[in-house]
Amino acid sequence: ETGVTQSPTHLIKTRGQQVTLRCSSQSGHNTVSWYQQALGQGPQFIFQYYREEENGRGNFPPRFSGLQFPNYSSELNVNALELDDSALYLCASSHGTSNPDTQYFGPGTRLTVL
Amino acid sequence: AQSVTQLDSHVSVSEGTPVLLRCNYSSSYSPSLFWYVQHPNKGLQLLLKYTSAATLVKGINGFEAEFKKSETSFHLTKPSAHMSDAAEYFCVVGTNTGNQFYFGTGTSLTVIP
C-alpha cells in the first residue's frame, strides 16, 4: 500500500506567476484535502475533493482552485501568486466523507514566492 | 462555527515525567476531534481521534485524550515522556459532514533529558 505522495518537494516562483502542485492519494482513498501551512502556524484548510467534485472549502480566494482526477489524484492551482502564498502545502487523503475520517498526509510541497 | 484553541504554544517536560497538552474546542454540534503530531521534516501523523464513542480515547505511542463536553476540552496526555516525543502537536476539530477540518496553532513539546 503506497502512501500519499506530493510533487514537487520544493518550488520557487515569483509574484504574479501561477503554480500547480500535485498529489497522489493513498491506494483506495477517494477524498483529497489540501492545506496551507505557513511557517510557525497550523495547517489551514483550503478545500476538499470527493469523487472529482469540490466537497468543502475554507476561507481562501478563488485564485486557489483544484482538480481531482478519476484515479483520485489531485492538483492544487494557485494563480496570481502573492508573497503571502509562501508556505508548505499539504495534501491529505481519506476514504469516505460521511463522517470525519482518518486523513493520511503527504510530506508537503514547500512553495517560496519571491 | 468550529475552532480549536491550543492553550500552550510551548511545553517543556523532563524525560519520564507526564505530558499534558491542552486544547479547547468550539463547535455548533457534536464535534469530531483529533490530535496530530508533526516531527521536523516529516508529515503529519494521526495520534488519536474522538468521534462520539468513548470519551477517553487511546492513541498510538502511549498517548490518550479525554473528551469533556462540559469543559469543551480535549487535552492530550501521556504518563511518561520519551525523547522521541519531542515534536509539534496539533489539535483538530472536524465538521460532522466530514468535509472541513480546523487545526489549532500547535504546541511545541520539548523533552529534556
Short mmCIF file of C-alpha atoms in Angstrom, two decimals:
data_model
loop_
_atom_site.label_atom_id
_atom_site.label_comp_id
_atom_site.label_asym_id
_atom_site.label_seq_id
_atom_site.Cartn_x
_atom_site.Cartn_y
_atom_site.Cartn_z
CA GLU A 1 0.00 0.00 0.00
CA THR A 2 1.57 3.26 -1.10
CA GLY A 3 1.21 6.40 0.97
CA VAL A 4 0.31 9.91 -0.08
CA THR A 5 2.89 11.47 -2.36
CA GLN A 6 3.29 15.08 -3.43
CA SER A 7 5.30 16.78 -6.13
CA PRO A 8 7.41 18.76 -6.37
CA THR A 9 9.02 18.86 -2.93
CA HIS A 10 10.21 22.43 -3.33
CA LEU A 11 9.25 25.22 -5.71
CA ILE A 12 10.29 28.82 -6.18
CA LYS A 13 8.06 31.26 -8.06
CA THR A 14 7.82 35.00 -8.46
CA ARG A 15 4.90 37.21 -7.58
CA GLY A 16 2.13 37.12 -10.18
CA GLN A 17 3.02 33.71 -11.56
CA GLN A 18 0.84 30.63 -11.48
CA VAL A 19 1.71 27.29 -9.84
CA THR A 20 0.36 23.73 -9.93
CA LEU A 21 1.01 21.28 -7.12
CA ARG A 22 0.24 17.59 -7.39
CA CYS A 23 -0.90 14.90 -5.00
CA SER A 24 -1.35 11.16 -5.36
CA SER A 25 -3.73 9.79 -2.78
CA GLN A 26 -3.24 6.61 -0.83
CA SER A 27 -4.48 3.50 -2.58
CA GLY A 28 -8.25 3.06 -2.16
CA HIS A 29 -8.87 6.63 -0.98
CA ASN A 30 -11.42 8.73 -2.87
CA THR A 31 -11.16 12.00 -0.95
CA VAL A 32 -8.37 14.54 -1.05
CA SER A 33 -8.00 17.65 1.11
CA TRP A 34 -5.49 20.46 0.66
CA TYR A 35 -3.98 22.61 3.39
CA GLN A 36 -1.70 25.62 3.58
CA GLN A 37 0.77 25.72 6.48
CA ALA A 38 2.59 29.00 6.92
CA LEU A 39 5.81 28.97 8.91
CA GLY A 40 5.09 28.50 12.60
CA GLN A 41 1.37 28.08 12.07
CA GLY A 42 -1.11 25.24 11.97
CA PRO A 43 -2.40 23.97 8.63
CA GLN A 44 -5.30 25.94 7.18
CA PHE A 45 -7.94 24.01 5.25
CA ILE A 46 -8.15 25.12 1.60
CA PHE A 47 -10.65 22.68 0.09
CA GLN A 48 -11.62 19.06 -0.25
CA TYR A 49 -12.41 16.95 -3.31
CA TYR A 50 -14.57 13.87 -3.25
CA ARG A 51 -15.07 11.83 -6.40
CA GLU A 52 -13.86 14.66 -8.61
CA GLU A 53 -16.16 17.32 -7.10
CA GLU A 54 -15.31 20.08 -4.63
CA ASN A 55 -16.87 18.98 -1.37
CA GLY A 56 -15.94 21.77 1.02
CA ARG A 57 -13.90 24.94 1.03
CA GLY A 58 -12.09 27.02 3.60
CA ASN A 59 -11.60 30.77 3.61
CA PHE A 60 -9.37 31.05 0.55
CA PRO A 61 -9.92 33.26 -2.51
CA PRO A 62 -10.98 31.85 -5.90
CA ARG A 63 -7.43 32.09 -7.25
CA PHE A 64 -6.91 28.88 -5.26
CA SER A 65 -8.52 26.14 -7.34
CA GLY A 66 -8.24 22.42 -7.67
CA LEU A 67 -8.99 19.32 -9.62
CA GLN A 68 -9.43 15.67 -8.80
CA PHE A 69 -8.95 13.04 -11.47
CA PRO A 70 -10.69 9.67 -11.99
CA ASN A 71 -7.79 7.91 -10.27
CA TYR A 72 -8.40 10.28 -7.30
CA SER A 73 -5.11 12.09 -7.65
CA SER A 74 -5.41 15.84 -7.31
CA GLU A 75 -3.96 19.19 -8.29
CA LEU A 76 -3.89 22.50 -6.46
CA ASN A 77 -3.58 25.54 -8.69
CA VAL A 78 -2.77 28.99 -7.42
CA ASN A 79 -2.99 31.97 -9.78
CA ALA A 80 -1.53 35.45 -9.39
CA LEU A 81 0.87 34.37 -6.65
CA GLU A 82 1.40 36.72 -3.73
CA LEU A 83 4.28 36.81 -1.27
CA ASP A 84 1.96 35.55 1.49
CA ASP A 85 1.35 32.37 -0.50
CA SER A 86 4.79 31.19 0.57
CA ALA A 87 4.06 28.15 2.72
CA LEU A 88 4.10 24.38 2.99
CA TYR A 89 1.18 22.92 1.05
CA LEU A 90 -0.11 19.65 2.41
CA CYS A 91 -2.32 17.10 0.78
CA ALA A 92 -4.27 14.52 2.76
CA SER A 93 -6.29 11.59 1.51
CA SER A 94 -9.07 9.67 3.18
CA HIS A 95 -11.82 7.23 2.36
CA GLY A 96 -15.38 8.44 2.50
CA THR A 97 -16.93 11.66 3.72
CA SER A 98 -20.00 10.56 5.64
CA ASN A 99 -18.08 11.24 8.84
CA PRO A 100 -14.82 12.98 9.58
CA ASP A 101 -12.33 10.34 8.72
CA THR A 102 -8.74 9.50 9.26
CA GLN A 103 -6.62 11.61 6.95
CA TYR A 104 -3.23 10.48 5.73
CA PHE A 105 -0.93 13.37 4.99
CA GLY A 106 1.75 13.67 2.38
CA PRO A 107 5.14 15.24 3.11
CA GLY A 108 4.14 18.54 1.51
CA THR A 109 5.39 20.93 -1.13
CA ARG A 110 7.37 23.93 0.06
CA LEU A 111 6.43 26.95 -2.09
CA THR A 112 8.50 30.10 -1.96
CA VAL A 113 7.20 33.22 -3.68
CA LEU A 114 9.77 35.95 -4.34
CA ALA B 1 -18.63 27.80 13.53
CA GLN B 2 -15.87 25.48 14.61
CA SER B 3 -12.47 26.24 16.06
CA VAL B 4 -9.85 24.93 18.44
CA THR B 5 -7.59 26.77 20.82
CA GLN B 6 -4.35 25.23 21.97
CA LEU B 7 -3.62 26.89 25.27
CA ASP B 8 0.16 26.49 25.27
CA SER B 9 2.44 27.29 22.37
CA HIS B 10 5.41 25.61 24.07
CA VAL B 11 5.62 22.87 26.71
CA SER B 12 8.82 21.51 28.23
CA VAL B 13 8.95 18.34 30.31
CA SER B 14 11.70 16.14 31.64
CA GLU B 15 12.06 12.67 30.21
CA GLY B 16 9.96 10.21 32.21
CA THR B 17 7.53 12.83 33.53
CA PRO B 18 3.89 13.25 32.45
CA VAL B 19 2.87 15.24 29.40
CA LEU B 20 -0.22 17.46 29.24
CA LEU B 21 -1.09 19.38 26.07
CA ARG B 22 -4.25 21.42 26.36
CA CYS B 23 -6.93 22.00 23.74
CA ASN B 24 -10.32 23.68 23.96
CA TYR B 25 -12.79 23.48 21.14
CA SER B 26 -15.80 25.37 19.90
CA SER B 27 -18.43 23.63 17.85
CA SER B 28 -22.07 24.17 16.97
CA TYR B 29 -22.73 20.43 17.21
CA SER B 30 -21.13 17.24 18.41
CA PRO B 31 -17.59 17.51 17.09
CA SER B 32 -15.07 15.07 15.80
CA LEU B 33 -11.73 15.80 17.41
CA PHE B 34 -8.23 14.71 16.54
CA TRP B 35 -4.65 15.08 17.70
CA TYR B 36 -1.86 15.02 15.12
CA VAL B 37 1.90 15.07 15.61
CA GLN B 38 4.42 16.65 13.24
CA HIS B 39 8.07 15.77 13.62
CA PRO B 40 10.62 18.04 11.94
CA ASN B 41 10.73 17.50 8.19
CA LYS B 42 8.14 14.73 8.44
CA GLY B 43 4.47 14.53 7.56
CA LEU B 44 1.58 14.88 9.96
CA GLN B 45 0.67 11.67 11.76
CA LEU B 46 -2.64 10.93 13.46
CA LEU B 47 -2.24 10.19 17.17
CA LEU B 48 -5.88 9.63 18.03
CA LYS B 49 -9.44 10.67 17.22
CA TYR B 50 -12.71 11.12 19.05
CA THR B 51 -15.95 10.54 17.14
CA SER B 52 -18.64 10.34 19.87
CA ALA B 53 -17.81 6.89 21.17
CA ALA B 54 -15.87 6.51 24.43
CA THR B 55 -14.87 9.82 25.98
CA LEU B 56 -11.40 8.52 26.85
CA VAL B 57 -9.55 7.86 23.64
CA LYS B 58 -6.33 5.89 23.45
CA GLY B 59 -3.90 6.56 20.67
CA ILE B 60 -0.53 5.48 19.46
CA ASN B 61 2.75 5.70 21.40
CA GLY B 62 1.02 5.77 24.79
CA PHE B 63 -0.93 8.98 24.23
CA GLU B 64 -4.54 9.40 25.24
CA ALA B 65 -7.08 12.20 25.35
CA GLU B 66 -10.30 12.77 27.25
CA PHE B 67 -13.30 14.48 25.71
CA LYS B 68 -15.04 16.69 28.28
CA LYS B 69 -18.16 18.28 26.86
CA SER B 70 -18.87 20.35 29.97
CA GLU B 71 -15.44 21.95 29.69
CA THR B 72 -15.28 21.88 25.86
CA SER B 73 -11.82 20.37 26.21
CA PHE B 74 -9.85 17.59 24.59
CA HIS B 75 -6.50 17.54 26.36
CA LEU B 76 -3.73 15.17 25.29
CA THR B 77 -1.78 13.27 27.94
CA LYS B 78 0.98 10.72 28.27
CA PRO B 79 2.14 9.24 31.59
CA SER B 80 5.85 9.29 30.80
CA ALA B 81 7.59 11.41 28.18
CA HIS B 82 10.19 9.94 25.89
CA MET B 83 12.84 11.85 23.97
CA SER B 84 11.21 10.78 20.72
CA ASP B 85 8.01 12.62 21.72
CA ALA B 86 9.65 15.99 21.01
CA ALA B 87 7.60 17.42 18.14
CA GLU B 88 4.79 19.81 17.21
CA TYR B 89 1.31 18.71 18.23
CA PHE B 90 -1.92 19.90 16.65
CA CYS B 91 -5.45 19.65 17.94
CA VAL B 92 -8.04 19.46 15.14
CA VAL B 93 -11.83 19.72 15.02
CA GLY B 94 -13.83 18.35 12.12
CA THR B 95 -17.32 19.13 10.88
CA ASN B 96 -19.96 16.44 11.22
CA THR B 97 -20.18 16.34 7.42
CA GLY B 98 -16.52 15.39 7.26
CA ASN B 99 -15.62 17.96 4.68
CA GLN B 100 -13.76 20.57 6.70
CA PHE B 101 -11.08 20.41 9.36
CA TYR B 102 -9.77 23.18 11.59
CA PHE B 103 -6.30 22.97 13.09
CA GLY B 104 -5.08 24.74 16.20
CA THR B 105 -1.91 26.78 16.13
CA GLY B 106 0.13 23.94 17.57
CA THR B 107 2.06 23.16 20.74
CA SER B 108 5.78 22.55 20.55
CA LEU B 109 6.82 19.83 23.00
CA THR B 110 10.40 19.77 24.25
CA VAL B 111 11.64 16.77 26.24
CA ILE B 112 14.62 17.45 28.48
CA PRO B 113 16.97 14.52 29.12
#
